[in-house]
mmCIF file with all atom_site columns, C-alpha atoms in Angstrom:
data_model
loop_
_atom_site.group_PDB
_atom_site.id
_atom_site.type_symbol
_atom_site.label_atom_id
_atom_site.label_alt_id
_atom_site.label_comp_id
_atom_site.label_asym_id
_atom_site.label_entity_id
_atom_site.label_seq_id
_atom_site.pdbx_PDB_ins_code
_atom_site.Cartn_x
_atom_site.Cartn_y
_atom_site.Cartn_z
_atom_site.occupancy
_atom_site.B_iso_or_equiv
_atom_site.pdbx_formal_charge
_atom_site.auth_seq_id
_atom_site.auth_comp_id
_atom_site.auth_asym_id
_atom_site.auth_atom_id
_atom_site.pdbx_PDB_model_num
ATOM 1   C CA . MET A 1 1   ? 112.475 -30.846 -61.445 1.00 54.00 ? 1   MET A CA 1
ATOM 2   C CA . GLY A 1 2   ? 108.809 -30.259 -61.031 1.00 56.00 ? 2   GLY A CA 1
ATOM 3   C CA . ASN A 1 3   ? 108.054 -33.854 -59.905 1.00 59.00 ? 3   ASN A CA 1
ATOM 4   C CA . LYS A 1 4   ? 109.545 -33.588 -56.461 1.00 58.00 ? 4   LYS A CA 1
ATOM 5   C CA . LYS A 1 5   ? 107.068 -34.309 -53.736 1.00 55.00 ? 5   LYS A CA 1
ATOM 6   C CA . LYS A 1 6   ? 107.281 -32.713 -50.440 1.00 56.00 ? 6   LYS A CA 1
ATOM 7   C CA . LYS A 1 7   ? 107.749 -34.836 -47.331 1.00 56.00 ? 7   LYS A CA 1
ATOM 8   C CA . ASN A 1 8   ? 104.630 -33.581 -45.622 1.00 55.00 ? 8   ASN A CA 1
ATOM 9   C CA . ASP A 1 9   ? 102.169 -34.073 -48.577 1.00 58.00 ? 9   ASP A CA 1
ATOM 10  C CA . PHE A 1 10  ? 100.779 -37.208 -47.028 1.00 61.00 ? 10  PHE A CA 1
ATOM 11  C CA . MET A 1 11  ? 100.225 -37.737 -43.357 1.00 60.00 ? 11  MET A CA 1
ATOM 12  C CA . THR A 1 12  ? 99.360  -40.801 -41.427 1.00 63.00 ? 12  THR A CA 1
ATOM 13  C CA . LEU A 1 13  ? 96.349  -41.018 -39.050 1.00 60.00 ? 13  LEU A CA 1
ATOM 14  C CA . ASP A 1 14  ? 98.701  -40.813 -36.122 1.00 61.00 ? 14  ASP A CA 1
ATOM 15  C CA . ALA A 1 15  ? 100.205 -37.714 -37.523 1.00 60.00 ? 15  ALA A CA 1
ATOM 16  C CA . ILE A 1 16  ? 96.979  -36.141 -38.116 1.00 58.00 ? 16  ILE A CA 1
ATOM 17  C CA . GLY A 1 17  ? 95.752  -37.034 -34.660 1.00 58.00 ? 17  GLY A CA 1
ATOM 18  C CA . LYS A 1 18  ? 98.670  -35.256 -33.217 1.00 60.00 ? 18  LYS A CA 1
ATOM 19  C CA . HIS A 1 19  ? 97.919  -31.983 -35.197 1.00 58.00 ? 19  HIS A CA 1
ATOM 20  C CA . LYS A 1 20  ? 94.864  -30.566 -33.665 1.00 57.00 ? 20  LYS A CA 1
ATOM 21  C CA . LYS A 1 21  ? 93.862  -28.480 -36.661 1.00 57.00 ? 21  LYS A CA 1
ATOM 22  C CA . TYR A 1 22  ? 93.466  -31.593 -38.900 1.00 54.00 ? 22  TYR A CA 1
ATOM 23  C CA . ALA A 1 23  ? 91.770  -33.725 -36.175 1.00 51.00 ? 23  ALA A CA 1
ATOM 24  C CA . LYS A 1 24  ? 88.523  -31.792 -36.495 1.00 55.00 ? 24  LYS A CA 1
ATOM 25  C CA . SER A 1 25  ? 88.137  -32.690 -40.145 1.00 57.00 ? 25  SER A CA 1
ATOM 26  C CA . PHE A 1 26  ? 87.894  -36.384 -39.343 1.00 59.00 ? 26  PHE A CA 1
ATOM 27  C CA . ALA A 1 27  ? 85.053  -35.972 -36.764 1.00 72.00 ? 27  ALA A CA 1
ATOM 28  C CA . ALA A 1 28  ? 82.032  -38.125 -37.380 1.00 84.00 ? 28  ALA A CA 1
ATOM 29  C CA . PHE A 1 29  ? 78.622  -38.906 -35.927 1.00 85.00 ? 29  PHE A CA 1
ATOM 30  C CA . THR A 1 30  ? 78.361  -41.531 -33.280 1.00 90.00 ? 30  THR A CA 1
ATOM 31  C CA . LEU A 1 31  ? 76.198  -44.592 -33.751 1.00 92.00 ? 31  LEU A CA 1
ATOM 32  C CA . SER A 1 32  ? 73.738  -43.308 -31.026 1.00 93.00 ? 32  SER A CA 1
ATOM 33  C CA . GLU A 1 33  ? 73.380  -40.107 -32.913 1.00 92.00 ? 33  GLU A CA 1
ATOM 34  C CA . LEU A 1 34  ? 72.692  -41.816 -36.228 1.00 94.00 ? 34  LEU A CA 1
ATOM 35  C CA . LEU A 1 35  ? 70.138  -43.962 -34.470 1.00 96.00 ? 35  LEU A CA 1
ATOM 36  C CA . LEU A 1 36  ? 68.363  -40.930 -32.977 1.00 96.00 ? 36  LEU A CA 1
ATOM 37  C CA . ALA A 1 37  ? 68.343  -39.197 -36.222 1.00 95.00 ? 37  ALA A CA 1
ATOM 38  C CA . ALA A 1 38  ? 66.775  -42.336 -37.911 1.00 96.00 ? 38  ALA A CA 1
ATOM 39  C CA . ALA A 1 39  ? 64.158  -42.473 -35.389 1.00 97.00 ? 39  ALA A CA 1
ATOM 40  C CA . ILE A 1 40  ? 63.082  -38.836 -35.800 1.00 97.00 ? 40  ILE A CA 1
ATOM 41  C CA . LEU A 1 41  ? 63.104  -39.367 -39.645 1.00 97.00 ? 41  LEU A CA 1
ATOM 42  C CA . VAL A 1 42  ? 60.841  -42.475 -39.145 1.00 97.00 ? 42  VAL A CA 1
ATOM 43  C CA . PHE A 1 43  ? 58.443  -40.532 -36.806 1.00 96.00 ? 43  PHE A CA 1
ATOM 44  C CA . VAL A 1 44  ? 58.285  -37.515 -39.306 1.00 97.00 ? 44  VAL A CA 1
ATOM 45  C CA . LEU A 1 45  ? 57.658  -39.870 -42.293 1.00 97.00 ? 45  LEU A CA 1
ATOM 46  C CA . ALA A 1 46  ? 54.813  -41.742 -40.411 1.00 97.00 ? 46  ALA A CA 1
ATOM 47  C CA . GLY A 1 47  ? 53.115  -38.499 -39.636 1.00 96.00 ? 47  GLY A CA 1
ATOM 48  C CA . LEU A 1 48  ? 53.401  -37.467 -43.424 1.00 97.00 ? 48  LEU A CA 1
ATOM 49  C CA . LEU A 1 49  ? 51.928  -40.711 -44.441 1.00 97.00 ? 49  LEU A CA 1
ATOM 50  C CA . ALA A 1 50  ? 48.927  -40.376 -41.978 1.00 96.00 ? 50  ALA A CA 1
ATOM 51  C CA . LEU A 1 51  ? 48.508  -36.799 -43.334 1.00 97.00 ? 51  LEU A CA 1
ATOM 52  C CA . PHE A 1 52  ? 48.476  -38.038 -47.036 1.00 97.00 ? 52  PHE A CA 1
ATOM 53  C CA . ALA A 1 53  ? 45.987  -40.759 -46.205 1.00 95.00 ? 53  ALA A CA 1
ATOM 54  C CA . ASN A 1 54  ? 43.708  -38.132 -44.594 1.00 95.00 ? 54  ASN A CA 1
ATOM 55  C CA . CYS A 1 55  ? 43.909  -35.974 -47.469 1.00 97.00 ? 55  CYS A CA 1
ATOM 56  C CA . LEU A 1 56  ? 42.914  -38.659 -49.793 1.00 95.00 ? 56  LEU A CA 1
ATOM 57  C CA . ILE A 1 57  ? 39.696  -39.414 -47.642 1.00 92.00 ? 57  ILE A CA 1
ATOM 58  C CA . SER A 1 58  ? 38.855  -35.764 -47.443 1.00 93.00 ? 58  SER A CA 1
ATOM 59  C CA . ASN A 1 59  ? 39.335  -35.490 -51.210 1.00 95.00 ? 59  ASN A CA 1
ATOM 60  C CA . GLU A 1 60  ? 36.987  -38.341 -51.831 1.00 91.00 ? 60  GLU A CA 1
ATOM 61  C CA . THR A 1 61  ? 34.418  -36.958 -49.359 1.00 90.00 ? 61  THR A CA 1
ATOM 62  C CA . ASN A 1 62  ? 34.560  -33.494 -50.828 1.00 92.00 ? 62  ASN A CA 1
ATOM 63  C CA . ARG A 1 63  ? 34.048  -35.021 -54.370 1.00 92.00 ? 63  ARG A CA 1
ATOM 64  C CA . ASN A 1 64  ? 30.969  -36.683 -53.185 1.00 91.00 ? 64  ASN A CA 1
ATOM 65  C CA . PHE A 1 65  ? 29.564  -33.500 -51.592 1.00 91.00 ? 65  PHE A CA 1
ATOM 66  C CA . THR A 1 66  ? 30.149  -31.573 -54.952 1.00 93.00 ? 66  THR A CA 1
ATOM 67  C CA . LEU A 1 67  ? 28.386  -34.478 -56.859 1.00 92.00 ? 67  LEU A CA 1
ATOM 68  C CA . ALA A 1 68  ? 25.363  -34.251 -54.386 1.00 91.00 ? 68  ALA A CA 1
ATOM 69  C CA . TYR A 1 69  ? 25.145  -30.427 -54.514 1.00 93.00 ? 69  TYR A CA 1
ATOM 70  C CA . SER A 1 70  ? 25.279  -30.572 -58.375 1.00 93.00 ? 70  SER A CA 1
ATOM 71  C CA . ALA A 1 71  ? 22.519  -33.276 -58.472 1.00 92.00 ? 71  ALA A CA 1
ATOM 72  C CA . ILE A 1 72  ? 20.315  -31.122 -56.085 1.00 92.00 ? 72  ILE A CA 1
ATOM 73  C CA . GLN A 1 73  ? 20.879  -28.045 -58.233 1.00 94.00 ? 73  GLN A CA 1
ATOM 74  C CA . ALA A 1 74  ? 19.913  -29.998 -61.429 1.00 93.00 ? 74  ALA A CA 1
ATOM 75  C CA . LYS A 1 75  ? 16.725  -31.064 -59.553 1.00 94.00 ? 75  LYS A CA 1
ATOM 76  C CA . MET A 1 76  ? 15.876  -27.481 -58.597 1.00 94.00 ? 76  MET A CA 1
ATOM 77  C CA . GLU A 1 77  ? 16.346  -26.372 -62.198 1.00 93.00 ? 77  GLU A CA 1
ATOM 78  C CA . GLU A 1 78  ? 13.824  -29.095 -63.167 1.00 93.00 ? 78  GLU A CA 1
ATOM 79  C CA . ILE A 1 79  ? 11.428  -27.986 -60.460 1.00 93.00 ? 79  ILE A CA 1
ATOM 80  C CA . LYS A 1 80  ? 11.768  -24.255 -61.658 1.00 92.00 ? 80  LYS A CA 1
ATOM 81  C CA . ASP A 1 81  ? 10.368  -25.221 -65.055 1.00 92.00 ? 81  ASP A CA 1
ATOM 82  C CA . THR A 1 82  ? 7.085   -26.571 -63.397 1.00 92.00 ? 82  THR A CA 1
ATOM 83  C CA . SER A 1 83  ? 4.000   -24.598 -62.947 1.00 92.00 ? 83  SER A CA 1
ATOM 84  C CA . PHE A 1 84  ? 3.141   -23.447 -59.549 1.00 91.00 ? 84  PHE A CA 1
ATOM 85  C CA . ASP A 1 85  ? -0.226  -25.325 -59.563 1.00 90.00 ? 85  ASP A CA 1
ATOM 86  C CA . ASN A 1 86  ? 1.739   -28.585 -60.208 1.00 92.00 ? 86  ASN A CA 1
ATOM 87  C CA . LEU A 1 87  ? 4.515   -28.272 -57.666 1.00 92.00 ? 87  LEU A CA 1
ATOM 88  C CA . ASP A 1 88  ? 2.714   -30.388 -55.220 1.00 91.00 ? 88  ASP A CA 1
ATOM 89  C CA . ALA A 1 89  ? 3.191   -33.375 -57.410 1.00 93.00 ? 89  ALA A CA 1
ATOM 90  C CA . TYR A 1 90  ? 6.827   -33.329 -56.203 1.00 93.00 ? 90  TYR A CA 1
ATOM 91  C CA . ASN A 1 91  ? 6.004   -33.651 -52.588 1.00 93.00 ? 91  ASN A CA 1
ATOM 92  C CA . GLY A 1 92  ? 7.611   -36.790 -51.112 1.00 89.00 ? 92  GLY A CA 1
ATOM 93  C CA . THR A 1 93  ? 9.264   -37.964 -54.286 1.00 91.00 ? 93  THR A CA 1
ATOM 94  C CA . SER A 1 94  ? 12.624  -39.511 -54.168 1.00 89.00 ? 94  SER A CA 1
ATOM 95  C CA . PHE A 1 95  ? 15.368  -39.545 -56.834 1.00 90.00 ? 95  PHE A CA 1
ATOM 96  C CA . ASP A 1 96  ? 18.762  -40.999 -57.347 1.00 89.00 ? 96  ASP A CA 1
ATOM 97  C CA . LEU A 1 97  ? 21.695  -38.413 -57.224 1.00 89.00 ? 97  LEU A CA 1
ATOM 98  C CA . ASP A 1 98  ? 23.457  -38.219 -60.498 1.00 89.00 ? 98  ASP A CA 1
ATOM 99  C CA . GLY A 1 99  ? 27.123  -39.154 -60.440 1.00 87.00 ? 99  GLY A CA 1
ATOM 100 C CA . PHE A 1 100 ? 26.781  -41.831 -57.694 1.00 87.00 ? 100 PHE A CA 1
ATOM 101 C CA . PRO A 1 101 ? 26.844  -45.636 -58.470 1.00 84.00 ? 101 PRO A CA 1
ATOM 102 C CA . SER A 1 102 ? 23.310  -47.059 -58.555 1.00 79.00 ? 102 SER A CA 1
ATOM 103 C CA . GLY A 1 103 ? 21.554  -46.603 -55.241 1.00 76.00 ? 103 GLY A CA 1
ATOM 104 C CA . ASN A 1 104 ? 24.589  -44.951 -53.294 1.00 83.00 ? 104 ASN A CA 1
ATOM 105 C CA . GLY A 1 105 ? 22.972  -41.485 -53.503 1.00 87.00 ? 105 GLY A CA 1
ATOM 106 C CA . LYS A 1 106 ? 19.408  -40.564 -52.812 1.00 89.00 ? 106 LYS A CA 1
ATOM 107 C CA . GLY A 1 107 ? 17.467  -37.204 -52.721 1.00 90.00 ? 107 GLY A CA 1
ATOM 108 C CA . LYS A 1 108 ? 14.013  -36.493 -51.402 1.00 90.00 ? 108 LYS A CA 1
ATOM 109 C CA . ILE A 1 109 ? 11.787  -33.520 -52.225 1.00 92.00 ? 109 ILE A CA 1
ATOM 110 C CA . GLY A 1 110 ? 9.226   -31.856 -49.782 1.00 91.00 ? 110 GLY A CA 1
ATOM 111 C CA . VAL A 1 111 ? 6.751   -29.176 -50.859 1.00 93.00 ? 111 VAL A CA 1
ATOM 112 C CA . SER A 1 112 ? 4.884   -27.318 -48.176 1.00 92.00 ? 112 SER A CA 1
ATOM 113 C CA . ASN A 1 113 ? 2.307   -24.450 -48.419 1.00 91.00 ? 113 ASN A CA 1
ATOM 114 C CA . GLU A 1 114 ? 3.508   -21.451 -46.584 1.00 90.00 ? 114 GLU A CA 1
ATOM 115 C CA . SER A 1 115 ? 0.576   -19.399 -47.837 1.00 88.00 ? 115 SER A CA 1
ATOM 116 C CA . THR A 1 116 ? -1.638  -19.304 -50.852 1.00 86.00 ? 116 THR A CA 1
ATOM 117 C CA . ASP A 1 117 ? 0.717   -17.792 -53.131 1.00 88.00 ? 117 ASP A CA 1
ATOM 118 C CA . LEU A 1 118 ? 3.955   -19.127 -51.455 1.00 93.00 ? 118 LEU A CA 1
ATOM 119 C CA . LYS A 1 119 ? 5.414   -22.743 -51.284 1.00 93.00 ? 119 LYS A CA 1
ATOM 120 C CA . ARG A 1 120 ? 8.421   -24.005 -49.664 1.00 93.00 ? 120 ARG A CA 1
ATOM 121 C CA . ILE A 1 121 ? 10.455  -26.621 -51.495 1.00 93.00 ? 121 ILE A CA 1
ATOM 122 C CA . THR A 1 122 ? 13.031  -28.570 -49.521 1.00 91.00 ? 122 THR A CA 1
ATOM 123 C CA . ILE A 1 123 ? 15.447  -31.034 -50.967 1.00 91.00 ? 123 ILE A CA 1
ATOM 124 C CA . SER A 1 124 ? 17.456  -33.207 -48.879 1.00 88.00 ? 124 SER A CA 1
ATOM 125 C CA . ALA A 1 125 ? 20.122  -35.602 -49.961 1.00 89.00 ? 125 ALA A CA 1
ATOM 126 C CA . CYS A 1 126 ? 22.242  -38.480 -48.507 1.00 90.00 ? 126 CYS A CA 1
ATOM 127 C CA . PHE A 1 127 ? 24.879  -40.569 -49.936 1.00 89.00 ? 127 PHE A CA 1
ATOM 128 C CA . MET A 1 128 ? 27.358  -43.384 -48.840 1.00 84.00 ? 128 MET A CA 1
ATOM 129 C CA . SER A 1 129 ? 30.978  -42.441 -48.377 1.00 84.00 ? 129 SER A CA 1
ATOM 130 C CA . ARG A 1 130 ? 33.414  -44.814 -47.043 1.00 83.00 ? 130 ARG A CA 1
ATOM 131 C CA . ASN A 1 131 ? 30.610  -47.062 -45.488 1.00 81.00 ? 131 ASN A CA 1
ATOM 132 C CA . ARG A 1 132 ? 29.111  -44.011 -43.787 1.00 83.00 ? 132 ARG A CA 1
ATOM 133 C CA . LEU A 1 133 ? 25.592  -42.429 -44.479 1.00 84.00 ? 133 LEU A CA 1
ATOM 134 C CA . ILE A 1 134 ? 26.106  -38.780 -45.031 1.00 86.00 ? 134 ILE A CA 1
ATOM 135 C CA . GLY A 1 135 ? 23.313  -36.328 -45.363 1.00 80.00 ? 135 GLY A CA 1
ATOM 136 C CA . ASP A 1 136 ? 21.214  -33.525 -43.738 1.00 63.00 ? 136 ASP A CA 1
ATOM 137 C CA . ASP A 1 137 ? 18.072  -35.707 -43.204 1.00 54.00 ? 137 ASP A CA 1
ATOM 138 C CA . ILE A 1 138 ? 18.810  -39.249 -42.666 1.00 53.00 ? 138 ILE A CA 1
ATOM 139 C CA . ASN A 1 139 ? 15.335  -40.317 -41.967 1.00 55.00 ? 139 ASN A CA 1
ATOM 140 C CA . ASN A 1 140 ? 14.289  -39.262 -45.391 1.00 54.00 ? 140 ASN A CA 1
ATOM 141 C CA . CYS A 1 141 ? 16.929  -41.249 -46.951 1.00 61.00 ? 141 CYS A CA 1
ATOM 142 C CA . GLN A 1 142 ? 16.518  -44.591 -45.184 1.00 50.00 ? 142 GLN A CA 1
ATOM 143 C CA . SER A 1 143 ? 15.911  -46.230 -48.673 1.00 45.00 ? 143 SER A CA 1
ATOM 144 C CA . SER A 1 144 ? 19.565  -45.796 -49.404 1.00 39.00 ? 144 SER A CA 1
ATOM 145 C CA . PRO A 1 145 ? 21.775  -48.942 -49.774 1.00 39.00 ? 145 PRO A CA 1
ATOM 146 C CA . ALA A 1 146 ? 22.438  -51.016 -46.608 1.00 37.00 ? 146 ALA A CA 1
ATOM 147 C CA . LYS A 1 147 ? 25.818  -50.676 -45.015 1.00 34.00 ? 147 LYS A CA 1
#
């Protein structure tokens, strides 16, 4: 009694094509639309890959700037513990920046007399990052490693 199937439960493709209300459910993308979508996807993914690579480079450079800044701060703290009369001993001295491989980061200290009771202390630093020399005063850091 309950197992009787209606005649119209299953339709052939020809029958579906004749009934417009069912024809829209079988609409699909054409090959050219799929190729265009794939090309757009490749273009977007290539842009994201380039962005990711630039972020990695920026991250490494910023890490090196932070290391150089910390090394300069540590050197300033060392100089603060020196008496005023002995500050001239630091003039022209070079030092390796902590946190960098041996010779990849250099710093140089300059001490100049502004007046009898005032001295200007300048610390410049440079370091190698991705085969480029980075620093405020490159002339003072020429002793850093060759490229």
